[in-house]
XYZ file of C-alpha atoms in Angstrom:
714
model
C -0.027 -0.093 -0.036
C 1.123 3.518 -0.632
C 2.179 5.577 2.423
C -0.649 7.854 3.226
C 1.014 9.711 5.987
C 0.956 12.668 3.620
C -2.019 12.359 1.321
C -1.480 15.631 -0.861
C -0.452 13.516 -3.843
C -4.012 11.981 -4.071
C -5.728 15.238 -4.522
C -6.834 16.019 -8.205
C -4.017 17.725 -10.036
C -5.954 20.683 -11.167
C -6.623 21.818 -7.523
C -3.045 21.299 -6.266
C -1.183 24.352 -5.010
C 2.577 24.367 -5.654
C 3.190 23.425 -2.098
C 0.854 20.463 -2.192
C 2.482 19.435 -5.545
C 5.809 19.578 -3.987
C 4.578 17.303 -1.106
C 2.848 14.874 -3.513
C 6.101 14.573 -5.618
C 8.000 13.707 -2.503
C 5.278 10.981 -1.276
C 5.179 9.638 -4.710
C 8.894 9.366 -5.176
C 9.120 7.456 -1.832
C 6.068 5.252 -2.491
C 7.312 4.300 -6.075
C 10.873 3.630 -4.970
C 9.684 1.378 -2.309
C 7.342 -0.321 -4.827
C 10.286 -0.641 -7.354
C 12.538 -2.403 -4.745
C 9.528 -4.803 -3.686
C 8.863 -5.641 -7.163
C 12.254 -6.020 -8.865
C 14.584 -6.841 -5.995
C 12.524 -8.562 -3.360
C 10.152 -10.175 -5.831
C 7.419 -9.421 -3.080
C 5.151 -6.662 -4.513
C 3.349 -4.484 -2.101
C 1.048 -2.957 -4.578
C -0.539 -4.446 -7.859
C 0.369 -3.035 -11.324
C -2.587 -0.867 -11.659
C -1.790 1.179 -8.565
C 1.796 1.223 -9.667
C 0.749 2.504 -13.087
C -1.435 5.127 -11.814
C 0.974 6.379 -9.085
C 3.360 6.943 -11.991
C 0.693 8.639 -14.027
C -0.212 10.769 -11.122
C 3.405 11.742 -10.697
C 3.669 12.590 -14.388
C 0.493 14.756 -14.332
C 1.684 16.921 -11.413
C 5.208 17.171 -13.155
C 3.515 18.362 -16.363
C 1.562 20.960 -14.492
C 4.434 22.055 -12.244
C 7.574 21.131 -14.325
C 9.811 23.265 -12.113
C 9.025 21.097 -9.118
C 10.310 17.829 -10.746
C 12.691 16.020 -8.385
C 16.154 14.683 -8.935
C 14.838 11.415 -7.805
C 11.689 11.674 -10.030
C 10.079 8.326 -10.737
C 9.695 9.615 -14.188
C 13.577 9.249 -14.618
C 13.757 5.860 -12.999
C 13.393 2.299 -14.283
C 13.043 -0.716 -11.897
C 15.372 -0.930 -8.959
C 18.896 -1.465 -7.974
C 20.408 -4.929 -8.477
C 20.323 -7.013 -5.474
C 23.383 -8.501 -3.791
C 24.290 -12.122 -4.386
C 24.561 -11.784 -8.114
C 27.365 -10.329 -10.089
C 26.277 -7.105 -11.920
C 25.976 -6.538 -15.645
C 26.041 -3.016 -17.232
C 23.389 -2.700 -20.008
C 25.244 -1.113 -22.961
C 21.910 0.210 -24.020
C 19.505 0.984 -21.192
C 16.636 -1.259 -20.616
C 13.789 1.210 -20.287
C 10.142 1.117 -19.165
C 7.114 2.221 -21.227
C 4.788 5.112 -21.067
C 1.003 4.089 -20.412
C -2.200 4.562 -22.023
C -5.383 3.837 -19.933
C -8.300 4.663 -22.571
C -8.989 5.131 -26.224
C -8.160 8.822 -25.927
C -4.710 8.245 -24.679
C -4.073 5.908 -27.681
C -5.164 8.715 -30.200
C -3.062 11.141 -28.245
C 0.056 8.699 -28.690
C -0.589 8.680 -32.428
C -1.111 12.500 -32.607
C 2.024 13.099 -30.682
C 4.058 10.700 -33.122
C 2.810 12.421 -36.230
C 3.448 15.870 -34.657
C 6.974 14.899 -33.684
C 7.571 13.508 -37.171
C 5.969 16.244 -38.967
C 3.508 13.814 -40.593
C 0.755 16.519 -41.196
C -1.494 14.680 -43.602
C -4.184 12.320 -42.071
C -3.892 9.900 -45.067
C -0.162 9.207 -44.656
C -0.107 5.831 -43.240
C 1.889 5.279 -39.987
C 2.148 1.581 -39.049
C 2.465 0.271 -35.650
C 3.055 -3.196 -34.130
C 0.660 -4.430 -31.233
C 1.642 -7.167 -29.031
C 0.603 -8.475 -25.691
C 2.314 -7.227 -22.587
C 3.453 -10.065 -20.712
C 3.319 -9.736 -16.994
C 6.622 -11.379 -16.224
C 10.367 -10.581 -15.658
C 12.429 -8.596 -18.283
C 15.639 -10.510 -19.411
C 18.433 -9.598 -21.749
C 20.347 -12.301 -23.519
C 23.649 -11.494 -25.230
C 25.009 -13.732 -28.074
C 28.380 -13.584 -29.483
C 29.240 -15.595 -32.666
C 25.907 -17.473 -32.036
C 26.778 -18.522 -28.344
C 24.798 -17.304 -25.431
C 27.354 -15.481 -23.098
C 25.308 -13.354 -20.859
C 21.843 -13.258 -19.540
C 21.044 -10.225 -17.327
C 17.762 -8.924 -15.622
C 16.637 -5.358 -16.096
C 17.618 -4.219 -12.591
C 17.448 -0.418 -12.549
C 17.680 -0.203 -16.512
C 21.367 0.432 -16.381
C 22.768 -2.275 -14.090
C 21.192 -5.852 -13.824
C 22.009 -9.049 -12.223
C 23.915 -11.711 -13.911
C 21.707 -14.809 -13.961
C 23.255 -16.697 -17.092
C 23.420 -20.046 -15.227
C 19.840 -19.935 -14.709
C 18.685 -18.690 -17.989
C 20.663 -21.699 -19.622
C 17.984 -23.904 -17.988
C 15.101 -22.425 -19.747
C 13.946 -24.393 -22.652
C 12.742 -21.491 -24.633
C 16.055 -19.853 -24.663
C 18.540 -21.216 -27.181
C 22.069 -21.658 -26.007
C 23.329 -21.455 -29.733
C 21.990 -19.688 -32.751
C 22.900 -19.684 -36.394
C 22.901 -17.096 -39.134
C 22.675 -14.288 -36.567
C 24.545 -10.972 -36.252
C 28.147 -11.559 -34.757
C 26.869 -9.611 -31.600
C 23.097 -9.713 -30.680
C 21.218 -8.806 -27.463
C 17.863 -10.360 -27.366
C 15.365 -8.800 -25.010
C 12.241 -10.508 -23.817
C 10.016 -11.481 -20.902
C 10.289 -14.641 -18.580
C 6.932 -15.823 -17.294
C 5.175 -18.872 -16.077
C 1.975 -20.238 -17.470
C -1.111 -20.512 -15.328
C -1.045 -24.434 -15.398
C 2.619 -24.629 -14.588
C 2.154 -22.099 -11.719
C -0.604 -24.179 -10.272
C 1.379 -27.208 -10.582
C 4.338 -25.611 -8.882
C 2.302 -24.356 -5.909
C 0.767 -27.820 -5.306
C 4.444 -29.246 -5.271
C 5.628 -26.488 -3.020
C 2.693 -26.941 -0.485
C 3.049 -30.860 -0.527
C 6.808 -30.425 0.274
C 6.324 -27.482 2.826
C 8.012 -25.033 0.500
C 7.159 -21.475 -0.058
C 4.091 -20.993 -2.185
C 3.780 -17.784 -4.736
C 1.057 -15.362 -4.871
C 0.828 -15.238 -8.598
C 2.906 -16.432 -11.835
C 4.820 -13.279 -12.094
C 6.156 -13.802 -8.513
C 6.949 -17.237 -9.192
C 8.806 -16.511 -12.345
C 10.843 -13.711 -10.654
C 11.665 -15.988 -7.620
C 12.858 -18.848 -9.984
C 14.916 -16.751 -12.275
C 16.780 -15.231 -9.364
C 17.693 -18.365 -7.501
C 21.397 -18.428 -6.596
C 21.271 -22.190 -6.994
C 20.646 -22.629 -10.789
C 19.506 -26.369 -10.091
C 16.549 -24.845 -8.330
C 15.705 -22.731 -11.361
C 15.966 -25.772 -13.609
C 13.079 -27.469 -11.765
C 10.764 -24.554 -12.320
C 8.578 -24.378 -15.491
C 9.898 -20.940 -16.895
C 9.125 -19.757 -20.478
C 10.359 -16.859 -22.542
C 8.930 -14.631 -25.277
C 11.448 -12.540 -27.175
C 10.097 -8.992 -28.170
C 13.010 -6.659 -28.651
C 16.748 -6.302 -28.971
C 19.577 -4.258 -27.490
C 22.979 -3.891 -28.904
C 23.665 -5.323 -32.391
C 26.597 -5.612 -34.619
C 24.435 -5.403 -37.772
C 20.531 -4.731 -38.169
C 18.092 -7.506 -37.936
C 15.689 -5.755 -40.279
C 14.177 -2.325 -41.330
C 11.184 -2.653 -39.303
C 10.030 -3.767 -35.823
C 7.652 -6.622 -37.237
C 10.194 -7.763 -39.606
C 12.813 -7.824 -36.860
C 10.596 -9.906 -34.556
C 9.945 -12.385 -37.316
C 13.972 -12.586 -37.777
C 14.268 -13.522 -33.781
C 11.507 -16.189 -34.502
C 13.621 -17.511 -37.431
C 16.640 -17.619 -35.228
C 14.815 -19.948 -32.871
C 13.135 -17.616 -30.312
C 9.544 -17.793 -29.299
C 7.541 -14.700 -30.135
C 4.085 -13.995 -29.143
C 1.616 -15.142 -31.873
C -0.840 -12.298 -31.225
C 1.691 -9.704 -32.389
C 0.186 -7.741 -35.349
C 0.689 -4.798 -37.635
C -1.939 -1.944 -37.135
C -2.078 1.050 -39.711
C -4.220 3.395 -37.481
C -5.194 4.104 -33.815
C -8.514 2.597 -34.580
C -6.808 -0.640 -35.659
C -4.539 -0.683 -32.545
C -7.751 -0.255 -30.208
C -9.606 -3.058 -32.149
C -6.606 -5.618 -31.717
C -6.574 -4.500 -27.988
C -10.233 -5.316 -27.613
C -9.750 -8.657 -29.204
C -6.799 -9.496 -27.063
C -8.755 -8.322 -24.012
C -11.484 -10.699 -24.937
C -9.229 -13.560 -25.355
C -7.134 -12.706 -22.020
C -8.811 -15.374 -19.956
C -7.923 -18.278 -22.315
C -4.286 -17.277 -23.140
C -3.012 -19.436 -20.391
C -0.411 -16.748 -19.030
C -0.895 -13.390 -17.471
C -0.697 -10.078 -19.589
C -1.510 -6.612 -18.354
C -2.311 -4.735 -21.469
C -1.061 -4.340 -25.244
C 2.110 -2.753 -26.244
C 2.269 -0.541 -29.412
C 5.382 0.328 -31.080
C 6.089 2.486 -34.155
C 6.829 -0.088 -36.884
C 9.489 1.814 -39.070
C 12.924 1.491 -37.339
C 14.037 4.741 -39.183
C 11.172 6.623 -37.373
C 12.133 4.959 -33.892
C 15.618 6.249 -34.320
C 14.213 9.673 -35.121
C 11.720 9.751 -32.173
C 14.485 8.591 -29.817
C 13.962 8.465 -25.973
C 12.958 10.325 -23.046
C 14.786 9.819 -19.851
C 13.265 6.386 -19.168
C 10.752 5.622 -21.988
C 11.032 5.470 -25.739
C 8.774 8.178 -27.529
C 7.940 5.404 -30.051
C 6.075 2.987 -27.845
C 3.472 2.873 -25.195
C 1.522 0.389 -23.267
C -2.310 0.255 -23.285
C -3.058 -1.191 -19.874
C -6.068 -3.016 -18.838
C -8.389 -1.315 -16.251
C -8.309 -2.113 -12.511
C -11.009 -2.925 -10.222
C -13.727 -1.380 -7.684
C -14.704 -2.751 -4.323
C -17.312 -1.510 -1.649
C -16.341 -1.079 2.021
C -17.264 1.133 5.066
C -15.720 4.398 5.797
C -14.942 4.102 9.652
C -13.481 7.684 10.183
C -11.988 10.638 8.763
C -8.691 11.746 9.875
C -6.793 15.343 9.254
C -3.238 15.343 8.506
C -1.122 18.370 8.376
C 1.607 18.761 5.859
C 4.846 20.671 5.560
C 3.191 23.748 4.240
C 0.241 23.464 6.619
C -2.249 22.009 4.240
C -4.929 20.062 6.103
C -5.486 16.777 4.162
C -8.356 14.481 5.029
C -7.689 10.643 4.905
C -10.528 8.077 4.977
C -9.856 5.290 7.308
C -11.676 2.185 5.734
C -12.721 -1.136 6.726
C -9.914 -3.228 5.031
C -10.938 -4.448 1.590
C -9.361 -6.179 -1.194
C -9.240 -4.328 -4.477
C -7.176 -5.909 -7.435
C -5.436 -8.224 -5.129
C -4.155 -5.575 -2.582
C -5.742 -4.786 0.747
C -6.845 -1.149 0.868
C -7.453 0.497 4.342
C -6.905 4.150 3.553
C -8.015 6.449 0.824
C -7.847 10.170 0.100
C -10.583 12.543 0.562
C -8.614 15.558 -1.157
C -10.200 18.377 0.580
C -13.233 19.771 2.166
C -15.215 20.545 -1.060
C -14.384 16.831 -2.210
C -16.186 15.510 1.039
C -19.118 17.896 0.240
C -19.599 16.548 -3.122
C -18.048 19.479 -4.973
C -15.380 19.048 -7.862
C -12.363 21.152 -8.401
C -14.333 23.050 -11.179
C -17.068 24.001 -8.671
C -19.584 21.571 -10.227
C -21.137 18.606 -8.244
C -19.478 15.126 -8.106
C -20.994 11.840 -7.142
C -24.286 13.369 -8.087
C -23.708 16.001 -5.293
C -23.563 13.525 -2.662
C -21.452 14.226 0.549
C -19.092 11.558 2.411
C -19.999 10.877 5.926
C -18.284 8.611 8.657
C -20.088 5.326 8.512
C -20.907 5.501 4.826
C -20.554 2.424 2.502
C -18.253 3.753 -0.159
C -16.937 2.353 -3.418
C -13.091 2.486 -3.645
C -11.595 2.951 -7.084
C -8.084 2.144 -7.719
C -7.539 2.993 -11.290
C -7.401 6.469 -12.963
C -5.514 9.609 -11.736
C -6.244 9.127 -7.979
C -5.213 5.991 -6.003
C -6.967 4.883 -4.051
C -10.164 7.177 -4.053
C -13.731 7.019 -3.102
C -15.743 6.969 -6.422
C -19.337 6.500 -5.045
C -21.518 6.561 -1.831
C -24.402 3.990 -1.233
C -26.870 6.415 0.316
C -29.415 3.667 0.992
C -26.929 2.410 3.592
C -26.242 5.588 5.267
C -26.303 5.443 9.040
C -24.816 8.940 10.004
C -27.318 11.832 9.455
C -24.937 14.638 10.146
C -22.651 15.935 7.487
C -18.914 15.850 8.248
C -17.659 19.342 9.431
C -14.254 20.300 8.228
C -12.041 21.711 11.098
C -11.523 25.360 10.923
C -8.438 24.972 13.635
C -5.352 22.887 13.080
C -5.566 19.867 14.912
C -1.858 19.847 15.916
C -1.450 23.217 17.235
C -4.806 24.722 17.444
C -3.991 27.726 15.259
C -6.791 28.805 12.953
C -6.944 27.104 9.634
C -7.790 29.357 6.861
C -8.745 29.002 3.086
C -7.638 31.728 0.881
C -9.721 32.729 -2.191
C -9.266 30.490 -5.081
C -7.352 27.804 -2.834
C -9.167 24.504 -2.368
C -6.994 23.740 0.547
C -7.308 25.000 4.066
C -3.806 25.738 5.816
C -2.824 26.034 9.339
C -1.486 29.512 10.042
C 0.809 28.338 13.041
C 3.901 28.237 10.680
C 6.862 27.352 12.910
C 5.063 27.071 16.080
C 3.034 24.219 14.464
C 5.045 20.848 15.290
C 3.415 19.151 12.274
C 4.754 21.605 9.753
C 8.175 21.782 11.471
C 8.590 17.938 11.520
C 7.524 17.591 7.964
C 10.112 20.152 6.765
C 13.042 18.240 8.740
C 11.549 14.975 6.897
C 11.933 16.861 3.578
C 15.275 17.806 4.404
C 16.476 14.116 5.234
C 14.308 12.722 2.102
C 15.856 10.475 -0.298
C 16.293 13.363 -2.972
C 17.825 15.719 -0.177
C 20.351 14.676 2.234
C 19.278 11.006 2.501
C 21.131 10.461 5.810
C 21.077 6.567 6.461
C 19.645 5.794 9.901
C 17.800 9.437 10.124
C 14.395 8.819 8.584
C 10.951 10.026 9.184
C 10.725 8.280 12.629
C 13.986 9.493 13.986
C 13.248 12.873 12.794
C 10.143 12.990 14.856
C 11.951 11.441 17.769
C 14.645 14.024 17.847
C 12.244 16.850 17.427
C 10.350 16.033 20.555
C 13.592 15.137 22.449
C 14.476 17.529 25.413
C 18.046 16.660 25.705
C 19.241 16.409 21.966
C 16.482 18.438 20.159
C 16.578 18.787 16.331
C 14.504 21.876 15.504
C 16.232 22.794 12.231
C 18.592 21.435 9.675
C 21.863 22.660 11.132
C 21.041 20.911 14.642
C 21.363 17.553 12.781
C 25.160 18.342 12.072
C 25.622 19.210 15.838
C 24.101 16.102 17.328
C 27.272 14.379 17.811
C 29.067 17.146 19.597
C 26.016 17.721 21.800
C 25.958 14.054 22.634
C 29.564 14.074 23.584
C 29.138 16.898 26.082
C 25.699 15.802 27.194
C 24.837 14.082 30.596
C 22.482 11.540 28.783
C 23.918 9.754 26.151
C 22.103 8.519 23.155
C 23.574 5.057 23.008
C 21.745 4.393 26.604
C 18.273 5.082 25.160
C 15.613 2.476 23.791
C 16.267 1.801 20.160
C 19.876 3.197 20.141
C 22.950 0.880 21.037
C 26.544 1.685 20.655
C 26.868 0.481 17.076
C 23.786 2.174 15.880
C 24.771 5.550 17.345
C 28.137 5.176 15.670
C 26.620 4.428 12.392
C 24.374 7.288 12.619
C 27.110 9.780 13.551
C 29.176 8.532 10.806
C 26.290 8.705 8.265
C 25.728 12.291 9.146
C 29.240 13.266 8.898
C 29.413 11.522 5.446
C 26.668 13.950 4.361
C 28.443 17.015 5.253
C 29.813 16.928 1.810
C 26.935 17.463 -0.348
C 26.422 18.427 -3.972
C 24.936 21.921 -4.736
C 21.623 20.703 -6.446
C 20.787 18.350 -3.443
C 21.542 21.185 -0.969
C 19.380 23.570 -2.920
C 16.550 21.227 -3.005
C 16.787 20.157 0.734
C 16.097 23.727 1.806
C 12.430 23.283 0.931
C 12.044 26.559 -0.873
C 8.510 26.826 -2.167
C 8.046 26.188 -5.781
C 11.467 24.536 -6.109
C 11.557 20.976 -7.019
C 14.491 18.522 -7.589
C 14.730 18.941 -11.407
C 14.650 22.729 -11.069
C 17.196 22.632 -8.190
C 19.528 20.592 -10.587
C 18.955 23.057 -13.354
C 19.879 25.939 -11.169
C 22.705 24.473 -9.583
C 24.340 23.608 -13.058
C 23.491 27.119 -14.271
C 25.450 28.900 -11.401
C 28.049 25.941 -10.787
C 29.038 26.555 -7.150
C 27.440 27.841 -3.891
C 29.450 31.032 -3.730
C 28.353 32.228 -7.184
C 24.564 31.275 -6.471
C 24.544 32.660 -2.995
C 25.972 35.985 -4.406
C 23.294 36.157 -7.146
C 20.297 35.416 -5.019
C 21.298 37.721 -2.288
C 21.944 40.742 -4.613
C 19.243 40.031 -7.113
C 16.338 42.664 -7.442
C 13.026 40.777 -8.105
C 11.810 41.774 -11.522
C 14.636 43.899 -12.745
C 18.344 43.796 -13.635
C 20.761 41.493 -15.305
C 21.112 39.182 -12.316
C 17.374 38.675 -12.376
C 17.396 38.272 -16.203
C 20.196 35.747 -15.981
C 18.153 33.606 -13.441
C 15.096 33.721 -15.571
C 17.086 32.571 -18.736
C 17.348 29.060 -17.229
C 14.956 26.797 -19.281
C 12.150 25.927 -16.732
C 12.675 28.845 -14.269
C 9.889 31.174 -14.251
C 9.123 34.473 -12.350
C 7.290 32.638 -9.511
C 10.070 30.515 -8.724
C 12.725 32.979 -9.122
C 10.837 35.282 -6.814
C 10.630 32.413 -4.194
C 14.364 31.764 -4.353
C 15.286 35.400 -4.074
C 13.058 35.991 -1.100
C 14.227 32.783 0.820
C 17.835 34.073 0.556
C 16.929 37.617 1.339
C 14.545 36.885 4.391
C 16.559 37.382 7.599
C 15.260 34.479 9.535
C 15.290 31.897 6.806
C 18.802 33.036 5.556
C 20.115 32.763 9.141
C 18.876 29.241 9.449
C 20.573 28.667 5.945
C 23.964 30.105 7.038
C 23.858 28.012 10.165
C 23.513 25.061 8.064
C 26.169 25.917 5.543
C 28.676 26.326 8.238
C 28.234 22.742 8.835
C 28.849 21.583 5.265
C 31.103 21.315 2.298
C 29.084 22.090 -0.608
C 30.508 20.712 -3.852
C 30.330 22.539 -7.059
C 28.379 20.970 -9.830
C 30.705 18.800 -12.083
C 31.314 19.968 -15.612
C 29.633 17.685 -18.086
C 32.145 16.374 -20.678
C 31.542 18.103 -23.898
C 31.176 16.408 -27.308
C 33.090 17.229 -30.519
C 30.148 19.169 -31.733
C 30.635 22.776 -32.441
C 27.628 23.568 -30.271
C 28.764 21.516 -27.356
C 28.709 23.759 -24.316
C 26.842 26.426 -25.939
C 23.440 28.026 -24.856
C 20.970 27.871 -27.639
C 17.458 29.417 -27.913
C 14.880 28.373 -30.563
C 12.170 30.883 -31.645
C 9.665 31.313 -34.324
C 8.189 28.502 -36.527
C 10.537 25.537 -37.380
C 9.645 23.947 -40.747
C 11.866 20.767 -40.769
C 11.390 19.536 -37.334
C 9.315 20.089 -34.314
C 10.321 22.233 -31.393
C 10.618 19.074 -29.262
C 12.801 17.432 -31.808
C 15.043 20.373 -32.286
C 15.612 20.571 -28.446
C 16.342 16.878 -28.250
C 18.885 17.004 -31.083
C 20.578 20.240 -29.659
C 21.031 18.597 -26.170
C 22.303 15.330 -28.022
C 25.088 17.566 -29.227
C 25.941 18.853 -25.816
C 24.220 22.218 -26.156
C 22.138 23.654 -23.322
C 18.579 24.986 -24.353
C 17.223 28.077 -22.832
C 13.826 29.460 -23.047
C 14.897 33.257 -23.195
C 17.632 35.365 -24.846
C 20.060 36.890 -22.602
C 23.866 38.112 -22.766
C 24.754 34.405 -21.934
C 23.041 33.126 -25.147
C 25.455 31.827 -27.750
C 23.054 31.012 -30.690
C 19.415 31.931 -31.552
C 17.824 29.587 -34.039
C 15.086 31.719 -35.632
C 12.408 30.412 -37.792
C 9.731 32.367 -39.593
C 7.659 34.478 -37.204
C 10.552 35.249 -35.025
C 9.689 38.477 -32.864
C 11.136 40.144 -29.896
C 13.705 37.275 -29.153
C 15.383 37.910 -32.634
C 15.365 41.643 -31.949
C 16.972 41.258 -28.450
C 19.442 38.816 -29.938
C 20.631 41.128 -32.424
C 20.957 43.889 -29.850
C 23.132 41.751 -27.682
C 25.213 40.495 -30.564
C 23.993 36.968 -30.255
C 24.575 34.701 -33.337
C 21.462 34.272 -35.212
C 20.913 31.174 -37.445
C 17.960 30.093 -39.741
C 16.948 26.420 -39.358
C 19.000 25.227 -42.391
C 22.210 26.949 -41.052
C 21.487 25.371 -37.659
C 21.092 21.945 -39.118
C 24.184 22.343 -41.217
C 26.098 23.507 -38.167
C 25.296 20.345 -36.174
C 26.212 18.196 -39.222
C 22.684 16.779 -39.672
C 22.032 18.352 -43.186
């Protein structure tokens, strides 16, 4: 189950404030990281695929609305989980990426539209072919063949480093040990799975011999493939479908479908339901056919994967950080369940937001036990949506109601409906107008869907949440100092931690204090030593992580990294933010020239560094640290490597997204505005004020053809 100690991430995206969004992304990053470890490393998933998919979708939607809040450890930039100990590690020469998701027909049409727009395919009658194949619910595996012999088999791991399971792969009947007439170097990628019949038989054998039984075929396949003793794997009925490839010494074919057929000719099992489709309508029709046949396939699938068929188009489309632009997974829908709402609790977040949480009679939804659900805000409880219109036919939610829990869509889990006929509580729920933690007034400003505690630093809930943010995974990430320990030290009278700098004085205060930490419950000599050592190790911190850890409003991990790279070091950044004038001057303009930094975020940054109380807290922290400058990225041989480039006007030979991606692939930095730091302005037809400003500043101005020639892609 996701951690609902902070439920801001369950609120509808369109009603989130920036502070709520920041809290939401932090909670999502933690939940999804835990889910990845449970699924990929421990083979013991805590949430089902539908929940995982929609948590990632929620994260992506928040990042799309608040791009400047994207975290350095964003789940959007992560694949799988770190390889487990016990196996040697294998580095994937070409990353093993995950797929973006589609959840309904509209998403499929949007996918096709994005592809056409990116490729500049403007006429509707121009055919764009796709392959469509079942998405096997198994374990990803990469098989490397050299001169026809299988030399390495590796799990996906985190997409970059996997586990070497070659000995186990050699026991799987569907995986050939030798192949003929193949490229000299060939990496075949596919999915290890277990059929329903084999799974049932395995569990029966395990139960009869007192062994471990498995929750589902995917868990059984993962546990069997990742045995340290390959003789155990050899006794497990594992199968393998090939569906892709990695590194190649020569191409298999010119299209996705022909390449898969080539793999079949080499002796690999491919899914017989793979089909060429030449329109979104055809994709959806094949999806419908596969969904109808799903129960009779004999193995688990959780959707259908669509891929652009032409490999030349795939190369042009390229990749995002963790997903290819040319592929998407159309997932099957999740489930609903009815249960009773026992209570409504109010939790207070880092920014004072009062978040209502439904405490439910535990109920199984899609194979996962749900006991908590978000109630978003007071309007949602009252039956009013983010647009002010009625939801659930205007029915409010009351303690004791029978409610329908819905675990798909953009909110997980949420209450989709109320059974009024079974209502036992006649009084509507009254949302508190005072903070349940510090009793300060909780006010709701005009235009804000959230009621907030006005207590500020006197509110213990807010202070603790800020410290939790400071030690979070994307910030200082101090081993042994998590949310539980932060709360402990915050309330402690002898070794209190009220602000970040206090963490780094713990050891000195413990040494001079009368009561030693190691004499307390939960702290032994070894654990105390490890804690102090972990704290000392984090005294050296990269600039981007430090900047994010400060919890400055509107500043996420991705934006912190952008700003840190822009300024390079703490001294330069501190000097700029201390002397900047909001809305005016070269220093302000230079800050705004960062692509992704707007006036709201810039204002928040400057105010934080120029607020006396906040600045004093920052200075006390900096005195304890060694802040590392951002490393210089190795430049390519391209003539635009290291240059700052701005695109303006209408590009005619490529879309703006493709132009930006190409520029960055050549080592250039793409900015959204022209300043004295700009090196090149690429101006298409309709270029306006940016072109004028560039000429005034003496910036090199190129048309699209000159730009393409410069980067050597003419």
